[in-house]
PDB file of C-alpha atoms in Angstrom:
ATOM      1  CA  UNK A  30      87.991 100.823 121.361  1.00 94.00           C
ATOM      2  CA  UNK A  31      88.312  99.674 117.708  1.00 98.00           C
ATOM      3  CA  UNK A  32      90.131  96.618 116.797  1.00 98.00           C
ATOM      4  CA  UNK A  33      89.897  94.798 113.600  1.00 98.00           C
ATOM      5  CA  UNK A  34      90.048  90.738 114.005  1.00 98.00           C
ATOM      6  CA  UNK A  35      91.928  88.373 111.264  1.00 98.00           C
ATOM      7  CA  UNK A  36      91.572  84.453 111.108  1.00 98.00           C
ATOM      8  CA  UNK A  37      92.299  82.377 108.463  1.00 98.00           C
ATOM      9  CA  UNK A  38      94.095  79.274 110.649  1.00 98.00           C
ATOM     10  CA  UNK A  39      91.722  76.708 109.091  1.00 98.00           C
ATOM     11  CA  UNK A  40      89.227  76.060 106.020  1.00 97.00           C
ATOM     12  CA  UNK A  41      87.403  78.800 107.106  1.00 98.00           C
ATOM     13  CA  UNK A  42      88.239  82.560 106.749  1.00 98.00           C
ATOM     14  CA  UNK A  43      86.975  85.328 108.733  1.00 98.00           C
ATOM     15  CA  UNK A  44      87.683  89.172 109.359  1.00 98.00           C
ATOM     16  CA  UNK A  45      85.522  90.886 112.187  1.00 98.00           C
ATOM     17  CA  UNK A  46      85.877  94.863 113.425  1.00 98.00           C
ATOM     18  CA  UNK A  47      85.061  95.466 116.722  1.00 98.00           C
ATOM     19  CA  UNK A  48      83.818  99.253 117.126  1.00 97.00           C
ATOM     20  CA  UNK A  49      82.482 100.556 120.189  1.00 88.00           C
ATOM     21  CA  UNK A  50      81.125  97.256 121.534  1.00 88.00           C
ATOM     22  CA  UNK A  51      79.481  96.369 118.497  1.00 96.00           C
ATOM     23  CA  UNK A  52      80.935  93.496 116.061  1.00 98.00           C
ATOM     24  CA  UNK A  53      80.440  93.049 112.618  1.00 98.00           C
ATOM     25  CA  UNK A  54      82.153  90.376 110.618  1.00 98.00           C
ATOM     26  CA  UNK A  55      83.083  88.537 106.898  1.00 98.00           C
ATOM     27  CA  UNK A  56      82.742  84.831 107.304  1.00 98.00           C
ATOM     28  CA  UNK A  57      82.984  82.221 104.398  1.00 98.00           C
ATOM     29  CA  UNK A  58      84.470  78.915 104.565  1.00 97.00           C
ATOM     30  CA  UNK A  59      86.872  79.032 101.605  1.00 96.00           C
ATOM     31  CA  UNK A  60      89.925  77.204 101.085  1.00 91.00           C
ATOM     32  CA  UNK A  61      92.986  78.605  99.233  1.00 91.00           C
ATOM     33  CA  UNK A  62      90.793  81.796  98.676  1.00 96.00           C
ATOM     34  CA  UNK A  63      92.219  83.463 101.929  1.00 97.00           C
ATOM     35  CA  UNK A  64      94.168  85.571 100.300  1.00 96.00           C
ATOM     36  CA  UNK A  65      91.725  87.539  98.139  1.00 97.00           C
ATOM     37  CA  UNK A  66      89.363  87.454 100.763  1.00 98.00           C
ATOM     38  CA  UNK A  67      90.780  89.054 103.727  1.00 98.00           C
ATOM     39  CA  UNK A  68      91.997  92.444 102.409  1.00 98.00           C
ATOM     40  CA  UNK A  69      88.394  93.621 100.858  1.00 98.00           C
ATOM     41  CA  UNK A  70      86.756  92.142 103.520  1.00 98.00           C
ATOM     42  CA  UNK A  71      89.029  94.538 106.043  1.00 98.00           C
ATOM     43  CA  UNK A  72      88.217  97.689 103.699  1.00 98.00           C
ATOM     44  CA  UNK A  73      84.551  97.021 103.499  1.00 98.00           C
ATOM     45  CA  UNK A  74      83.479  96.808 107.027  1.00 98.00           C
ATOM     46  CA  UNK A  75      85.761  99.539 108.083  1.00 98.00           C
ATOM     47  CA  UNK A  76      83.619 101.144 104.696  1.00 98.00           C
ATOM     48  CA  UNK A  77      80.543 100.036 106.721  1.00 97.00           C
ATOM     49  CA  UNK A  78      81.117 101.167 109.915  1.00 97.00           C
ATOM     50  CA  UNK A  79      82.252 104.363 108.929  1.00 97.00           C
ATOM     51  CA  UNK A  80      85.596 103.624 110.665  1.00 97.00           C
ATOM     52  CA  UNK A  81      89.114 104.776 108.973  1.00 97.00           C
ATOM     53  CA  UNK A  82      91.923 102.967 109.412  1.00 97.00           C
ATOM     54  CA  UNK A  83      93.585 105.608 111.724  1.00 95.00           C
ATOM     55  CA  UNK A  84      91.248 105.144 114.119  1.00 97.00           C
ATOM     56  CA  UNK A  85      92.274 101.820 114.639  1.00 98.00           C
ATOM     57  CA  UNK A  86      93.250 101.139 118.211  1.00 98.00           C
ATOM     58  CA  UNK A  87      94.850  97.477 117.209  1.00 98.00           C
ATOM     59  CA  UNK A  88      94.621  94.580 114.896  1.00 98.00           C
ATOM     60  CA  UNK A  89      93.908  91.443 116.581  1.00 98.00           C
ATOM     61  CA  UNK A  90      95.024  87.983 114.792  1.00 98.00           C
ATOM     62  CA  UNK A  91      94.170  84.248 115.334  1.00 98.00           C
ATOM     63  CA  UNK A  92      98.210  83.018 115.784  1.00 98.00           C
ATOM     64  CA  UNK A  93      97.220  79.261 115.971  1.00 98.00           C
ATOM     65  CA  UNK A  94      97.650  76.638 116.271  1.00 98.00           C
ATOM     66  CA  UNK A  95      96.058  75.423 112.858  1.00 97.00           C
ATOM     67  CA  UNK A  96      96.927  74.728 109.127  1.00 96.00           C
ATOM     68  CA  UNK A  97     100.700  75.958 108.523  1.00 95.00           C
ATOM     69  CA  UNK A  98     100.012  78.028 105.677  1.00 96.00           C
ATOM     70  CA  UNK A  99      96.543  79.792 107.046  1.00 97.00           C
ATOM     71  CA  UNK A 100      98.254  80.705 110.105  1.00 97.00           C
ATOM     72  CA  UNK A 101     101.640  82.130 108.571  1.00 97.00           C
ATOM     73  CA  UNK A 102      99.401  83.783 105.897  1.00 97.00           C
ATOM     74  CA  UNK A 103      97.077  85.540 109.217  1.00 98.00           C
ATOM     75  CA  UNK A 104     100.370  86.809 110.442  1.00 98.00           C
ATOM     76  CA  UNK A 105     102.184  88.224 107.697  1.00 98.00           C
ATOM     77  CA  UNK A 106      99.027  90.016 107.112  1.00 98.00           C
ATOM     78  CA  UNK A 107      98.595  91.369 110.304  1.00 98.00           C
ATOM     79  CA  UNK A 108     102.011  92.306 110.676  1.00 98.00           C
ATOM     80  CA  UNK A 109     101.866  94.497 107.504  1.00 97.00           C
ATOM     81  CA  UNK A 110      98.730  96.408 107.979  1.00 98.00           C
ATOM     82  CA  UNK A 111      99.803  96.940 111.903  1.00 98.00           C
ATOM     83  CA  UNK A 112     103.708  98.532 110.921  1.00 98.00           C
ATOM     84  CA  UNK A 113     101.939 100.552 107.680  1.00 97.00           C
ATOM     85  CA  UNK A 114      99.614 102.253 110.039  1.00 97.00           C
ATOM     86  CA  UNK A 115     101.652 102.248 113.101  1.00 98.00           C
ATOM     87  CA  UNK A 116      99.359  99.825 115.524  1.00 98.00           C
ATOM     88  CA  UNK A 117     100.201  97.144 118.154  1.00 98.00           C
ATOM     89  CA  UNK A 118      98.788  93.901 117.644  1.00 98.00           C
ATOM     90  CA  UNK A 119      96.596  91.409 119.530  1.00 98.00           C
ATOM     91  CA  UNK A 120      97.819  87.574 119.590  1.00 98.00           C
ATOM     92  CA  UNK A 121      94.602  85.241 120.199  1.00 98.00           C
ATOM     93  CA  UNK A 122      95.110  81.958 120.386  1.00 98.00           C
ATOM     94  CA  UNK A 123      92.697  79.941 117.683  1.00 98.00           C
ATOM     95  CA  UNK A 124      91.460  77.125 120.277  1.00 98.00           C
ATOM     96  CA  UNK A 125      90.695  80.153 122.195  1.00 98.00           C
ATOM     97  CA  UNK A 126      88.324  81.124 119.859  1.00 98.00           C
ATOM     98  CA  UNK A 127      86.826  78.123 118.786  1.00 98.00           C
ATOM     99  CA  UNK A 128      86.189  77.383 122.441  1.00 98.00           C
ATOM    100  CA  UNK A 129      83.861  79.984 122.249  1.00 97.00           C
ATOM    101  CA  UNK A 130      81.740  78.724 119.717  1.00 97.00           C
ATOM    102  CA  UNK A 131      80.963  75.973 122.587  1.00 95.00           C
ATOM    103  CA  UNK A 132      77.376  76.334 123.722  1.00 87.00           C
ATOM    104  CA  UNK A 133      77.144  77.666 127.222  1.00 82.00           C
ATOM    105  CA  UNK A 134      76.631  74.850 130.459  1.00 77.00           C
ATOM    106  CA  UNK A 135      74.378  75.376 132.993  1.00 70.00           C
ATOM    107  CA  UNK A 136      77.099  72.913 135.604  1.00 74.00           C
ATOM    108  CA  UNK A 137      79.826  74.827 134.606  1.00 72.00           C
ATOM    109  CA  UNK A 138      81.206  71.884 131.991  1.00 85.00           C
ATOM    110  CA  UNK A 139      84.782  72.368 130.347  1.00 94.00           C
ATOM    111  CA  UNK A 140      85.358  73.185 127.197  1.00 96.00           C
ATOM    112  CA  UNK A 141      87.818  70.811 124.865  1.00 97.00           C
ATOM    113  CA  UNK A 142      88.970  72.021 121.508  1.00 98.00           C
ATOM    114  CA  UNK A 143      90.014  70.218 118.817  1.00 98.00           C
ATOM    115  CA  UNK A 144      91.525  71.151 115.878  1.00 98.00           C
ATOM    116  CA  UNK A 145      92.538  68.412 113.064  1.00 98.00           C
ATOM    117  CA  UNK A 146      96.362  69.013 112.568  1.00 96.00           C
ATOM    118  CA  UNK A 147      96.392  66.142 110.191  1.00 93.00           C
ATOM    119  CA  UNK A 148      99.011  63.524 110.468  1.00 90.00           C
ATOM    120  CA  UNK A 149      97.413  61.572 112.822  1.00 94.00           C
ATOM    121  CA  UNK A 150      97.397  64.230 114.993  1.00 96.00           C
ATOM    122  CA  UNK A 151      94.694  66.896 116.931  1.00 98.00           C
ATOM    123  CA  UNK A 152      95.589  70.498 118.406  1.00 98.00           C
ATOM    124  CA  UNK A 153      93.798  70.833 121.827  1.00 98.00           C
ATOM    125  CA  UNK A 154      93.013  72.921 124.127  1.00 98.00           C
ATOM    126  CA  UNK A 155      91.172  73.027 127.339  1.00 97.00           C
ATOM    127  CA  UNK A 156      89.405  75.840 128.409  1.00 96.00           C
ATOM    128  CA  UNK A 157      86.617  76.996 131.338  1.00 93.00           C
ATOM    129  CA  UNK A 158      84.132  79.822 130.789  1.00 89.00           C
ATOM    130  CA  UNK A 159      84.867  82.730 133.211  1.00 84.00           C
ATOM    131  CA  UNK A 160      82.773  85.478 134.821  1.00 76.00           C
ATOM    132  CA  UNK A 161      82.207  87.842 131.168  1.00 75.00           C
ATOM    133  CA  UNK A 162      81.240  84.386 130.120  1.00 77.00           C
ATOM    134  CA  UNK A 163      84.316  84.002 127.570  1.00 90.00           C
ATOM    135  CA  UNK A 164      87.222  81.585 127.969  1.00 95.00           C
ATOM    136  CA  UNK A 165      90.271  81.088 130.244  1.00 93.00           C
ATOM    137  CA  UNK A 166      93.165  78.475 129.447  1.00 95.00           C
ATOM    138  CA  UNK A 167      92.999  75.079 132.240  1.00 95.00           C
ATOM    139  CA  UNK A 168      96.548  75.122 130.735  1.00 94.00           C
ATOM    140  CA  UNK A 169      99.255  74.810 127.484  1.00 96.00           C
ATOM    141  CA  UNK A 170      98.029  73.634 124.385  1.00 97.00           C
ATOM    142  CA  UNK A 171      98.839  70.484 123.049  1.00 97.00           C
ATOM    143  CA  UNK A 172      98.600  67.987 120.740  1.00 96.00           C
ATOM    144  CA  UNK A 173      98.064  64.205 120.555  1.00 97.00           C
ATOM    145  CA  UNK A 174      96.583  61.513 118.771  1.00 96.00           C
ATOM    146  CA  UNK A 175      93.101  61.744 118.820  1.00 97.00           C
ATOM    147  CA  UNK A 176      92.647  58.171 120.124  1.00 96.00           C
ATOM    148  CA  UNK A 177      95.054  59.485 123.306  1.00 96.00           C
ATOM    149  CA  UNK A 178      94.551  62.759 123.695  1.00 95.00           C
ATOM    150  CA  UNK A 179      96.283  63.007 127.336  1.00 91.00           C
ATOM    151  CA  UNK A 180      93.608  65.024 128.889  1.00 87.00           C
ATOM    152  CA  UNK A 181      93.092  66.777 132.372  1.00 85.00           C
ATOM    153  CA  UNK A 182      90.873  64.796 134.141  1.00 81.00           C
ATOM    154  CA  UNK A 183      88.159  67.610 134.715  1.00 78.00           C
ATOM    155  CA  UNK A 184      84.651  65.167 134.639  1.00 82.00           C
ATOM    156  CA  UNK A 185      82.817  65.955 131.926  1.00 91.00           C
ATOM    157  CA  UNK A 186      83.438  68.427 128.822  1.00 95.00           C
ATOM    158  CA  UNK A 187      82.288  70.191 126.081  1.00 96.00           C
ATOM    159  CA  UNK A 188      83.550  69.293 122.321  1.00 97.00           C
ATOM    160  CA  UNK A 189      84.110  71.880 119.774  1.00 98.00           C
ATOM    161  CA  UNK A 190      86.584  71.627 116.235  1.00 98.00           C
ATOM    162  CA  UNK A 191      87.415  69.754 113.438  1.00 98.00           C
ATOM    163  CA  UNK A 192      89.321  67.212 115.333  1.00 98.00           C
ATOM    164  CA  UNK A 193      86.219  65.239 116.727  1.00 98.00           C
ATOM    165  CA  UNK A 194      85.962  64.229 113.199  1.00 97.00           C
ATOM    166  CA  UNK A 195      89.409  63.404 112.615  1.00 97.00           C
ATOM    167  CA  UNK A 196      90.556  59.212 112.796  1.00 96.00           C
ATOM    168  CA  UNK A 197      86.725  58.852 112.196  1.00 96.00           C
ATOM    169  CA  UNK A 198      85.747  60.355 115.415  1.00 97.00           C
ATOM    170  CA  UNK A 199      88.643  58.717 117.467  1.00 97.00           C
ATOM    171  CA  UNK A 200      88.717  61.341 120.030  1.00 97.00           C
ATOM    172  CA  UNK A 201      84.492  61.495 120.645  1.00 97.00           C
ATOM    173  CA  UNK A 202      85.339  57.499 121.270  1.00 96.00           C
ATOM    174  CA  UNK A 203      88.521  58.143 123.649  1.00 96.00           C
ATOM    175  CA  UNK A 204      86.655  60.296 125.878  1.00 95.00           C
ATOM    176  CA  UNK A 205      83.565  58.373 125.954  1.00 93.00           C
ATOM    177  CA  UNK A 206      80.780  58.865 128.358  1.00 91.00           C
ATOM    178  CA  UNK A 207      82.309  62.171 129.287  1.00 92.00           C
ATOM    179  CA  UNK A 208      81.955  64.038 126.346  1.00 94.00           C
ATOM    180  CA  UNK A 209      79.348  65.505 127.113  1.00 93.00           C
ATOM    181  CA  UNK A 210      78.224  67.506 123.928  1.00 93.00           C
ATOM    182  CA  UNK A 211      80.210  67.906 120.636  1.00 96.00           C
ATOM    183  CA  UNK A 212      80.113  70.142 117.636  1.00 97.00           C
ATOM    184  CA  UNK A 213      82.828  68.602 115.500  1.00 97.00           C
ATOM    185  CA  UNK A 214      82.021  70.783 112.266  1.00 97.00           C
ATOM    186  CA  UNK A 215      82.737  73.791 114.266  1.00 98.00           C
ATOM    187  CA  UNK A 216      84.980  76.278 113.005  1.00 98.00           C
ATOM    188  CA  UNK A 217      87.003  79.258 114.370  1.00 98.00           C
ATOM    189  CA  UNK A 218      85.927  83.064 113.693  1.00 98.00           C
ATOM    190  CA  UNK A 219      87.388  86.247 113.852  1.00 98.00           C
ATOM    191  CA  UNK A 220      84.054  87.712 115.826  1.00 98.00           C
ATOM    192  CA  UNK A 221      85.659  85.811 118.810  1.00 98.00           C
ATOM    193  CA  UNK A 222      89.385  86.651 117.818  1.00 98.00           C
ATOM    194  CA  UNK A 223      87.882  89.601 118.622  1.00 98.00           C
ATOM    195  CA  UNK A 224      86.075  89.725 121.871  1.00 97.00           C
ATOM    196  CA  UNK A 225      89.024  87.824 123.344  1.00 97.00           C
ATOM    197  CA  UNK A 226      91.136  90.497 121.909  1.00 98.00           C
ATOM    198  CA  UNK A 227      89.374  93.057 123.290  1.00 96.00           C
ATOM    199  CA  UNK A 228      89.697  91.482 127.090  1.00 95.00           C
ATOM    200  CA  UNK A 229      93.644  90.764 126.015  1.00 96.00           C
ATOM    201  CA  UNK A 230      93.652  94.361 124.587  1.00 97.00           C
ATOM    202  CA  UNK A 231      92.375  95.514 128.974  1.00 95.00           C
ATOM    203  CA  UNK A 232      95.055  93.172 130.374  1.00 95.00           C
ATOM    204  CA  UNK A 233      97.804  95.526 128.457  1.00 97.00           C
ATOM    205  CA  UNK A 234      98.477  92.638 126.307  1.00 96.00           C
ATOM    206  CA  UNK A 235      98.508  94.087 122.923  1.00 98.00           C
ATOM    207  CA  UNK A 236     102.462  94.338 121.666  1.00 97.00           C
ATOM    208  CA  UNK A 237     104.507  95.585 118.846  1.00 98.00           C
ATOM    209  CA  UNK A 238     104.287  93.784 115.300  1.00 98.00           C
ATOM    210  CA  UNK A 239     107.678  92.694 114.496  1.00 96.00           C
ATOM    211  CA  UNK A 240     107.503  90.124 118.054  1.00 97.00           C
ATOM    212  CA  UNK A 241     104.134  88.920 116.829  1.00 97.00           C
ATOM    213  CA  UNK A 242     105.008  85.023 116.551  1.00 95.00           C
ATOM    214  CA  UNK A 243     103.012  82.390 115.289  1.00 96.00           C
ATOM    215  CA  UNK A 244     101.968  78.845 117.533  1.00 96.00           C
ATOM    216  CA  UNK A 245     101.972  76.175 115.278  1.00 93.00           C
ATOM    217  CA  UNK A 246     102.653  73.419 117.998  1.00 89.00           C
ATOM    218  CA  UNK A 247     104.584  71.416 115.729  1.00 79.00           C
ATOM    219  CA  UNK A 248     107.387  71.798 113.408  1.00 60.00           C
ATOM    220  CA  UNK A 249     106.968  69.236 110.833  1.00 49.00           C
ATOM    221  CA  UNK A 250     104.624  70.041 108.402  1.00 48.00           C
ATOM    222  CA  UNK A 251     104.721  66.878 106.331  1.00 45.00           C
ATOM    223  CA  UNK A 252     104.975  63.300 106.394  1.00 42.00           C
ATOM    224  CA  UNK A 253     107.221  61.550 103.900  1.00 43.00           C
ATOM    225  CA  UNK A 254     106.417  59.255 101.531  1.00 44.00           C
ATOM    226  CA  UNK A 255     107.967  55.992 103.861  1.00 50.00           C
ATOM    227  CA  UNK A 256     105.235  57.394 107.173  1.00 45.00           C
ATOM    228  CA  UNK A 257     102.687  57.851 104.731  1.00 45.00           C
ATOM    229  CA  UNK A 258     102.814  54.166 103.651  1.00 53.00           C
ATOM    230  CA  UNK A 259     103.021  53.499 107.374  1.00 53.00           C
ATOM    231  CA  UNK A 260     100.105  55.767 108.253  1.00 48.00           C
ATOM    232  CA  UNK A 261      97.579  53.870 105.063  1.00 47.00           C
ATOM    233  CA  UNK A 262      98.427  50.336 106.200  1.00 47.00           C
TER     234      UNK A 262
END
């Protein structure tokens, strides 16, 4: 198959193609430059690969959760491109992802990501490693405060994502001795939009653009000026 993969949910944006089991992706971490970025980045490696856009099977999008405007930006894009050319799209969800920049365990250790949502506040998810050595869900995403992030109690775990940094590493302190490895300047990318797309794409998951819905987790975007006087003292 041949999907093309779109991220820009966080500081970093990414746009991968997927063609006949090989990937090829644009990665830069860029902020506010999204938007120039991810349409030449599209037409050159479909340039590359010698790919047209008709031959695309389905265009696969990191929905979230992350920052507000990345994330609505990913999916208005998406949504275009797939309706002008007459595709289905590919939800992924962006903790998937950056679960899978998680470096593989030989004991079979969970995976948490964390993804700073700001506020006070961390996206997570939980994930395992299945048998194609990608990721399955342990359940919903959430979010918390990093200092209380509610977790499964599954031993010890993996960290990946921004959100280990967040409250000066309040969450590498709440989970303590079982935290077993953490990569907190990790960052999604649209390579593993991509692969997980391409297992979603098997399932029969892919679906029509105009039900293609963002997860941002949370509906407030913004503290006011009163909880950001609270928040600083």
């Amino acid at each position: 198959m041949k999907l093309l993969a779109i991220d820009t949910s966080t500081e970093a944006c990414s746009v991968a193609l997927s063609a006949n089991g090989e990937i090829s992706e644009r990665y830069e971490i860029a902020p506010r430059r999204h938007t120039e970025l991810v349409l030449p980045w599209a037409d050159e490696l479909l340039a590359d690969a010698g790919v047209a856009k008709a031959q695309l099977d389905a265009i696969a999008v990191a929905r979230g959760p992350g920052a507000f405007t990345g994330v609505r930006l990913a999916v208005a894009i998406v949504q275009g491109m797939a309706l002008a050319l007459d595709l289905p799209v590919i939800p992924v969800s962006t903790l998937a992802a950056l679960a899978l920049r998680a470096p593989e365990s030989d004991n079979g250790t969970c995976i948490l990501a964390a993804i700073d949502a700001r506020m006070g506040e961390v996206y997570l998810g939980a994930f395992e490693r299945d048998e194609a050595m990608l990721v399955r869900p342990l359940g919903e995403e959430w979010m918390a405060a990093p200092a209380s992030p509610n977790m499964p109690e599954r031993g010890s775990w993996i960290g990946v994502g921004s959100g280990f940094a967040a409250a000066d590493g309040a969450l590498k302190h709440a989970l303590d001795e079982s935290l077993e490895h953490c990569d907190d300047a990790a960052l999604p990318h649209a390579a593993d939009v991509a692969r997980l797309a391409a297992l979603a794409w098997a399932r029969g998951e892919a679906t029509a653009p105009d039900l293609l819905e963002p997860a941002y987790l949370r509906n407030k975007v913004a503290l006011t000026l009163a909880e950001q006087q609270k928040a600083r003292g």
